[in-house]
Short mmCIF file of C-alpha atoms and ligand atoms in Angstrom, two decimals:
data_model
loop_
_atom_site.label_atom_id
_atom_site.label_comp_id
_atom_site.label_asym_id
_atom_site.label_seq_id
_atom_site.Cartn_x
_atom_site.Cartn_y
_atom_site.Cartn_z
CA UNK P 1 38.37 -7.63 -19.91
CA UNK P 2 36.75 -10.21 -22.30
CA UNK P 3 33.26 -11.19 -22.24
CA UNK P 4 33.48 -14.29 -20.40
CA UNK P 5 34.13 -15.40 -17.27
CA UNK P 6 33.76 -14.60 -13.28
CA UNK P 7 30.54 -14.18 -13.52
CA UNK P 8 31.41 -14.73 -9.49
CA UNK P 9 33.55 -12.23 -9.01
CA UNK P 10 32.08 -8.84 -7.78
CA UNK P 11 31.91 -5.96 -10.24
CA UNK P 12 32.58 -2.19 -9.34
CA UNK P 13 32.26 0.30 -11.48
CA UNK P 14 34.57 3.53 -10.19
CA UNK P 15 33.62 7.24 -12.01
CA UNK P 16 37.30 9.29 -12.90
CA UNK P 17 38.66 6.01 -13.12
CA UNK P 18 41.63 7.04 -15.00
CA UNK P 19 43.83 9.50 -12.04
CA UNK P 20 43.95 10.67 -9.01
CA UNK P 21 42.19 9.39 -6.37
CA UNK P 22 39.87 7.15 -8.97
CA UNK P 23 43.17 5.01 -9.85
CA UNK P 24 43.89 4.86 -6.35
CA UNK P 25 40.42 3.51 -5.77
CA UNK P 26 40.48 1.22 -8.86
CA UNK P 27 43.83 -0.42 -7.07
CA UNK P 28 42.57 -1.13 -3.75
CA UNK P 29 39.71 -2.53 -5.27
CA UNK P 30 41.40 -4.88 -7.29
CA UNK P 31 43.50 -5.97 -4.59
CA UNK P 32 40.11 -6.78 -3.00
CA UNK P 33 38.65 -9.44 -5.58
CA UNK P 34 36.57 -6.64 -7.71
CA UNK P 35 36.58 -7.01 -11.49
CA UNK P 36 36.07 -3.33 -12.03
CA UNK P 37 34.74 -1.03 -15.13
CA UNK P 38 36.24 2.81 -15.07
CA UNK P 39 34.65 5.31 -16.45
CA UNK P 40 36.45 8.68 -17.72
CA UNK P 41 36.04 11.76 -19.87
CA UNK P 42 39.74 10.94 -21.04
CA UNK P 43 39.64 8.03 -23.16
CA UNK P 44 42.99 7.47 -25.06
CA UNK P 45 44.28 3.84 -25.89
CA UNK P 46 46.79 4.44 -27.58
CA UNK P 47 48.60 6.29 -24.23
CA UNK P 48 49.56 3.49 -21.75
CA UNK P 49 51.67 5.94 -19.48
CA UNK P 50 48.86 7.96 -18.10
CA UNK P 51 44.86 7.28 -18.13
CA UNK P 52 42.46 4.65 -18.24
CA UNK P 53 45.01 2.33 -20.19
CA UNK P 54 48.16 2.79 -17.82
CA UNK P 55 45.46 1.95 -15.24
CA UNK P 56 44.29 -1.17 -16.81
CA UNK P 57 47.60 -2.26 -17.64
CA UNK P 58 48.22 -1.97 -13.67
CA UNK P 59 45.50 -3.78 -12.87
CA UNK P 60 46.99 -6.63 -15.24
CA UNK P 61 50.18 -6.75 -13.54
CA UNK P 62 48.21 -7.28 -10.17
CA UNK P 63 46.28 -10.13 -11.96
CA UNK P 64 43.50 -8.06 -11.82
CA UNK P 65 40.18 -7.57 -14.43
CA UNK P 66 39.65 -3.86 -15.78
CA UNK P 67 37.46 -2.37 -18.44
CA UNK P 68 37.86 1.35 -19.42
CA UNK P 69 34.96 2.76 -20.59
CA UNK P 70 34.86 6.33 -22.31
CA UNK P 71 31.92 9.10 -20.85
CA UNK P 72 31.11 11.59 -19.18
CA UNK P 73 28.65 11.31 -16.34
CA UNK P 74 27.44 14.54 -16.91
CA UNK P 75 25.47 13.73 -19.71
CA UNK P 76 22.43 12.06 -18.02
CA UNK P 77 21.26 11.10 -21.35
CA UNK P 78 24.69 8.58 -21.94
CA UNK P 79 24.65 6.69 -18.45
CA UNK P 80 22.09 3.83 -19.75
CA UNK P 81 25.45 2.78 -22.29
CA UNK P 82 27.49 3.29 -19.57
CA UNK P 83 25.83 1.00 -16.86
CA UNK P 84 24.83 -1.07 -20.15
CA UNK P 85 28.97 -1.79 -20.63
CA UNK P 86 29.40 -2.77 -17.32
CA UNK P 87 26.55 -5.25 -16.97
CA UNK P 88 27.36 -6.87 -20.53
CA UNK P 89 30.56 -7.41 -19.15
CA UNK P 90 30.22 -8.35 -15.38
CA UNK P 91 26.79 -9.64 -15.30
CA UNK P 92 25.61 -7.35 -13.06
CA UNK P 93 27.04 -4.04 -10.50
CA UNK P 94 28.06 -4.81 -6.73
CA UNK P 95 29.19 -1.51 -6.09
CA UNK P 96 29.37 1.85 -7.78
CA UNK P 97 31.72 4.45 -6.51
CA UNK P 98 31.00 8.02 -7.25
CA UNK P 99 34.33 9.71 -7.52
CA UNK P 100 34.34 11.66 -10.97
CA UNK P 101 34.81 15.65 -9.97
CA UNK P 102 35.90 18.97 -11.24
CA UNK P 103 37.16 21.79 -9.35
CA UNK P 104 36.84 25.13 -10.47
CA UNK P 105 38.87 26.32 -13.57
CA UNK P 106 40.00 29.17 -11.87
CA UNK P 107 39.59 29.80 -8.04
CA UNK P 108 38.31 33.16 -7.02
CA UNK P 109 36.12 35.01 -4.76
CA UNK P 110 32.91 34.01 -4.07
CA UNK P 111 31.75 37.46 -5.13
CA UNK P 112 33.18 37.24 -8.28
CA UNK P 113 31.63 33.62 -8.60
CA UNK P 114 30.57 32.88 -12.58
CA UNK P 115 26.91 31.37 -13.07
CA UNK P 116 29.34 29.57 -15.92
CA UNK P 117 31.35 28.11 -13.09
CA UNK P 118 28.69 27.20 -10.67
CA UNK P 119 26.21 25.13 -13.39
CA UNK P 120 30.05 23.42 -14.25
CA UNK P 121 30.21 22.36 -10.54
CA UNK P 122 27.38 21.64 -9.89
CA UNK P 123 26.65 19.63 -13.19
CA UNK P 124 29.80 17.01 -12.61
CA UNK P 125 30.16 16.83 -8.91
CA UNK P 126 25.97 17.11 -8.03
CA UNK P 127 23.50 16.34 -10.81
CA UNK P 128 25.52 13.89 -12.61
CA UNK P 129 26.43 11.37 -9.77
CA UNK P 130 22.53 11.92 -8.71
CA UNK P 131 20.77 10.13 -11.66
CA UNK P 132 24.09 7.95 -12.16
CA UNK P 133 23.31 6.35 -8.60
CA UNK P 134 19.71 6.36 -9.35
CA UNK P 135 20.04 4.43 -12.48
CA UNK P 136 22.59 2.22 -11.06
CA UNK P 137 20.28 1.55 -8.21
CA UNK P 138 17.39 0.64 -9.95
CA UNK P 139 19.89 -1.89 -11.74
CA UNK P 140 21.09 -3.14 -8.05
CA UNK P 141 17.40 -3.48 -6.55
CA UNK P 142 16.56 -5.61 -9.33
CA UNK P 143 19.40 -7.97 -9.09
CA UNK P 144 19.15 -11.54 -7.39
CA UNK P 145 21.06 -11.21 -4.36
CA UNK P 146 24.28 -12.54 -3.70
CA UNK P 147 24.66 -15.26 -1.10
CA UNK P 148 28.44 -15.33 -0.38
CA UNK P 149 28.78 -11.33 -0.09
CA UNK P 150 27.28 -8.33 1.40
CA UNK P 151 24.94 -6.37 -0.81
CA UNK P 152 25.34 -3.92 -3.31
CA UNK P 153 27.19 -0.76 -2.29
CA UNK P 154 26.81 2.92 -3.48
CA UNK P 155 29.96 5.39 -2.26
CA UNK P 156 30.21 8.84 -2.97
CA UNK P 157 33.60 10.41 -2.96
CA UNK P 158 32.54 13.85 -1.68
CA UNK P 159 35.38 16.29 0.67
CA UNK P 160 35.65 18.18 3.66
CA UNK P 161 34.50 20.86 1.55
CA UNK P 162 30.96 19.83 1.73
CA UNK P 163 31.37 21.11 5.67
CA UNK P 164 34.56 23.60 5.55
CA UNK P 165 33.64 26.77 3.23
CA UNK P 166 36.84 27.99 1.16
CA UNK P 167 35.81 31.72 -0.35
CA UNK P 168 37.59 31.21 -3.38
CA UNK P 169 36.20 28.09 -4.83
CA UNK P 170 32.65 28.16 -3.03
CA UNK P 171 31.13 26.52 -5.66
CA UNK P 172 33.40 23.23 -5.35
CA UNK P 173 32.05 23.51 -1.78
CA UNK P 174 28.21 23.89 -2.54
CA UNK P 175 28.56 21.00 -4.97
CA UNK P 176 30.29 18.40 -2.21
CA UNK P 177 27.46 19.59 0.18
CA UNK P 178 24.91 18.85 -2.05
CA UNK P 179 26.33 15.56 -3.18
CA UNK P 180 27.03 14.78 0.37
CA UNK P 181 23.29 14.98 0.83
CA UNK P 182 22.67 12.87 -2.14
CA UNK P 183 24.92 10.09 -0.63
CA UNK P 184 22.49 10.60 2.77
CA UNK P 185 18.99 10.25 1.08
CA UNK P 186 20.13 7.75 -1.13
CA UNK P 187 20.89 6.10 1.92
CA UNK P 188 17.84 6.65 3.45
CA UNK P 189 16.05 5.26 0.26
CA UNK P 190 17.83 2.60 -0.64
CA UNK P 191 18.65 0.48 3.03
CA UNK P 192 15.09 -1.62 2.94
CA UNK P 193 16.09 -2.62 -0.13
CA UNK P 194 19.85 -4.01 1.05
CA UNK P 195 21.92 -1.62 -0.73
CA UNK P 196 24.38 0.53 1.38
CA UNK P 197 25.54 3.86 1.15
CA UNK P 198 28.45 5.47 2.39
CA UNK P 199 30.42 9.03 1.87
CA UNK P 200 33.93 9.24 1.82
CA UNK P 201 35.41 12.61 2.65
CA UNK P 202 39.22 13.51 1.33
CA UNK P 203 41.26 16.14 2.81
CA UNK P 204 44.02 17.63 0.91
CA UNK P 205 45.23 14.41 -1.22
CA UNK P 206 48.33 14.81 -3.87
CA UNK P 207 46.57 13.98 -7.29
CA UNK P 208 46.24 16.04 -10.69
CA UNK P 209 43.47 18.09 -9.05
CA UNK P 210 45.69 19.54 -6.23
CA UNK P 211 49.12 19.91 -8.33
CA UNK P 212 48.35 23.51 -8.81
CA UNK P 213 48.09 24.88 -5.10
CA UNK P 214 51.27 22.00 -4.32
CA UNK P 215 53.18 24.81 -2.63
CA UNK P 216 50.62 26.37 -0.93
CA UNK P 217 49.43 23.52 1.06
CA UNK P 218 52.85 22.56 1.74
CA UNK P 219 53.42 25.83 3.58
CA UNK P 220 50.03 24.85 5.17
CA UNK P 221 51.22 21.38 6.16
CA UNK P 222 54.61 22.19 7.54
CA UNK P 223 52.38 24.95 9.79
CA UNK P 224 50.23 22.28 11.44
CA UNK P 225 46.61 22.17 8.98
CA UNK P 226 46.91 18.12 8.78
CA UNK P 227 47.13 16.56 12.74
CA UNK P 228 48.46 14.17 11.18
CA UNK P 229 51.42 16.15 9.06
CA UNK P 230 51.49 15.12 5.48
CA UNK P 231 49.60 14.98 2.59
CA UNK P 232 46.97 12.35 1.60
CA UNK P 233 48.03 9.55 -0.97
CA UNK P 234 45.21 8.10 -3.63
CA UNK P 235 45.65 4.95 -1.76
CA UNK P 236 44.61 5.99 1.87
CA UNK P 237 41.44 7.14 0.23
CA UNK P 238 41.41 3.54 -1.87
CA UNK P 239 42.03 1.59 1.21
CA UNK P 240 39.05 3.13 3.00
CA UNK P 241 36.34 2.19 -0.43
CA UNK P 242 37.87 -1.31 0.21
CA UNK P 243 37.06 -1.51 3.73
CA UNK P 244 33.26 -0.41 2.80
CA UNK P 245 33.20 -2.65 -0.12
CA UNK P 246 34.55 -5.64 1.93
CA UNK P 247 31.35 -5.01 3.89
CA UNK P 248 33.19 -4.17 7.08
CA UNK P 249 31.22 -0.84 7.92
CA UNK P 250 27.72 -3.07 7.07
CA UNK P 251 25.73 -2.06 9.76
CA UNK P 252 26.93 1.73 8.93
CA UNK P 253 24.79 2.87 5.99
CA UNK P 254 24.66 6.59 5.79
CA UNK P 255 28.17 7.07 7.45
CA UNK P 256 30.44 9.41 6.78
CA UNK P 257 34.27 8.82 6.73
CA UNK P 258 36.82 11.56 6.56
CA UNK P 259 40.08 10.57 5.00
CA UNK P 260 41.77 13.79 5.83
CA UNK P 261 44.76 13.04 8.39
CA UNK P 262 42.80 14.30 11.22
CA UNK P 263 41.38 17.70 9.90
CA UNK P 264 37.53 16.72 10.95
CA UNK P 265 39.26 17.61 14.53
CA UNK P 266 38.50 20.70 15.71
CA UNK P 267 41.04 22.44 17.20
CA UNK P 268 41.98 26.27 19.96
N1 NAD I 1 42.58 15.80 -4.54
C1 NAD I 1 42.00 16.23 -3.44
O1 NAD I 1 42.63 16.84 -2.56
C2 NAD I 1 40.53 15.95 -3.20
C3 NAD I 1 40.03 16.26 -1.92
C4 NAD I 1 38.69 16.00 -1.66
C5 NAD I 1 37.88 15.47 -2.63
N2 NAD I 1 38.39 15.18 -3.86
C6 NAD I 1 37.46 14.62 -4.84
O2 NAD I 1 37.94 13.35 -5.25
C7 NAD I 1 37.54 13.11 -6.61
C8 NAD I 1 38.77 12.76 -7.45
O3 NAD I 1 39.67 13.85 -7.34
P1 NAD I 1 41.16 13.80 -7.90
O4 NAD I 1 41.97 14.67 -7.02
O5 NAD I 1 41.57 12.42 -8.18
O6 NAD I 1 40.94 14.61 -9.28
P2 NAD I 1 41.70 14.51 -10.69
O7 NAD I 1 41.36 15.75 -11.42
O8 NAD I 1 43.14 14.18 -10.49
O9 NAD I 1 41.01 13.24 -11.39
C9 NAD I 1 39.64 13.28 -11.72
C10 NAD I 1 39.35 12.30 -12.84
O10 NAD I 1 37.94 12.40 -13.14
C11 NAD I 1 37.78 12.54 -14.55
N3 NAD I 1 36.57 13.32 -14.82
C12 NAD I 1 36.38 14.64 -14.64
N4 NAD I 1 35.15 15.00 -15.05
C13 NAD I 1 34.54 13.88 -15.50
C14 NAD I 1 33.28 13.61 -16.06
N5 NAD I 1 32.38 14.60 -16.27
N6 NAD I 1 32.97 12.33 -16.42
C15 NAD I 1 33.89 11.35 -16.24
N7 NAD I 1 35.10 11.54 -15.72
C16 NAD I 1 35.44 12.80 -15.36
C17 NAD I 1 39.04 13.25 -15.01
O11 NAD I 1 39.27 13.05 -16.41
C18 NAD I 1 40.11 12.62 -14.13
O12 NAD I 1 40.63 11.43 -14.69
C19 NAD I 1 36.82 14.38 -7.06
O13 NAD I 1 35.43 14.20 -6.91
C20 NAD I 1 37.33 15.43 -6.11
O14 NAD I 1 36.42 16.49 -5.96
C21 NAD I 1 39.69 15.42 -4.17
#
């Protein structure tokens, strides 16, 4: 994205920008007007067929504005360059979405759970997003507002797992519970100031993350865990970020959405 121009258009910057769920997000937000800066651990121009650069070079072909960024938002210390890139570039941050998480290396029973495995966790999906959204909402606060939009946005991409326990990965779960609090004080913090906050909870969604346990949530699917009977795409996730960044849920800060093909119902 060069340095110039649109200083009008709104800026997002979108965490695990370069798969998954993050792309999806990235797409739907393009399609939306955003300019939008992606942040990921994987940082590899030279590879235009997976990544930050096969995203950006989507985002082209939509006519769209995207500017990878290398980093990991675990490293508190390193988001100042990060939020840095993104305001020397877009002039300022209209929305930040929080989607950048890690599931456990290797699932197993909570009482065999690794203090390794839980810091891990809880390092990427908890503390980092924590004093990313502070820093970015500092940045937001101090911004002149916008006339012709709604105001800054902050959405965390949590799951169902910050409600539904799964024994072998409970530390995946403790992590989306705490950042699903996170999303709800930040909420509660940041509306006098005009800044919304949402949470956006994914089901079972087909991305990199999931590939591994493909056949076992197929079984699952086929025998009636989704109401409504298929996997989740990036995209229905994306499409539900847009409709919170559009400013359609406005008078909604603190909500949270499932995205999860029904499996917030509770069912005999
Ligand atoms: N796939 C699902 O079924 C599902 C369900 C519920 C919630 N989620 C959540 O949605 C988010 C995205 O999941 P996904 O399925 O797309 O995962 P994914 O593993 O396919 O993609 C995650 C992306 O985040 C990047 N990333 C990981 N750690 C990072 C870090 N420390 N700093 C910067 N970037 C980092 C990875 O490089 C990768 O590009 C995660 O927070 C995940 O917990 C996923």
């Amino acid at each position: 994205m060069p340095k110039t121009q649109r200083l009008s258009a709104p800026a997002a910057v979108v965490t695990g920008a370069g798969r998954g769920i993050g792309r999806g997000i990235v797409l739907a937000l393009v399609r939306e007007g955003f300019d939008v800066v992606g942040i990921d651990l994987v940082f590899e121009p030279g590879n235009r067929k997976a990544g930050l650069f096969e995203v950006k070079a989507r985002v082209e072909e939509l006519g769209g504005r995207f500017l990878p960024v290398a980093g990991d938002i675990s490293r508190i210390d390193d988001h100042d360059r990060l939020l840095d890139a993104a305001v020397g570039v877009c002039g300022r941050i209209d929305l930040l979405v929080n989607n950048a998480g890690v599931s456990p290396l290797k699932r197993v029973d909570v009482l065999e759970t690794s203090p390794e495995s839980y810091d891990r966790l809880l390092a990427v999906n908890a503390r980092g997003p924590f004093f990313l959204t502070q820093n970015a909402a500092r940045r937001m606060a101090a911004q002149k507002p916008r006339r012709s939009r709604p105001g800054p946005a902050i959405v965390f991409i949590t799951s169902i797992s910050a409600a539904v326990s799964s024994t072998s990965r409970a530390e995946y779960c403790v992590s989306k519970a705490a950042l699903s609090m996170t999303a709800t004080v930040f909420a509660d913090a940041l509306a006098p100031k005009g800044i919304a906050v949402y949470e956006v909870r994914p089901g079972v969604i087909a991305t990199d993350m999931t590939a591994g346990v493909k056949d076992k949530y197929d079984r699952l699917i086929a025998g009636g865990l989704v109401p409504q009977g298929r996997w989740g795409a990036p995209g229905d996730v994306g499409r539900a970020v847009a409709a919170l960044a559009r400013g359609d849920f406005g008078y909604s800060t603190g909500a949270a959405i499932e995205v999860s093909g029904g499996m917030n119902i509770r069912r005999l």
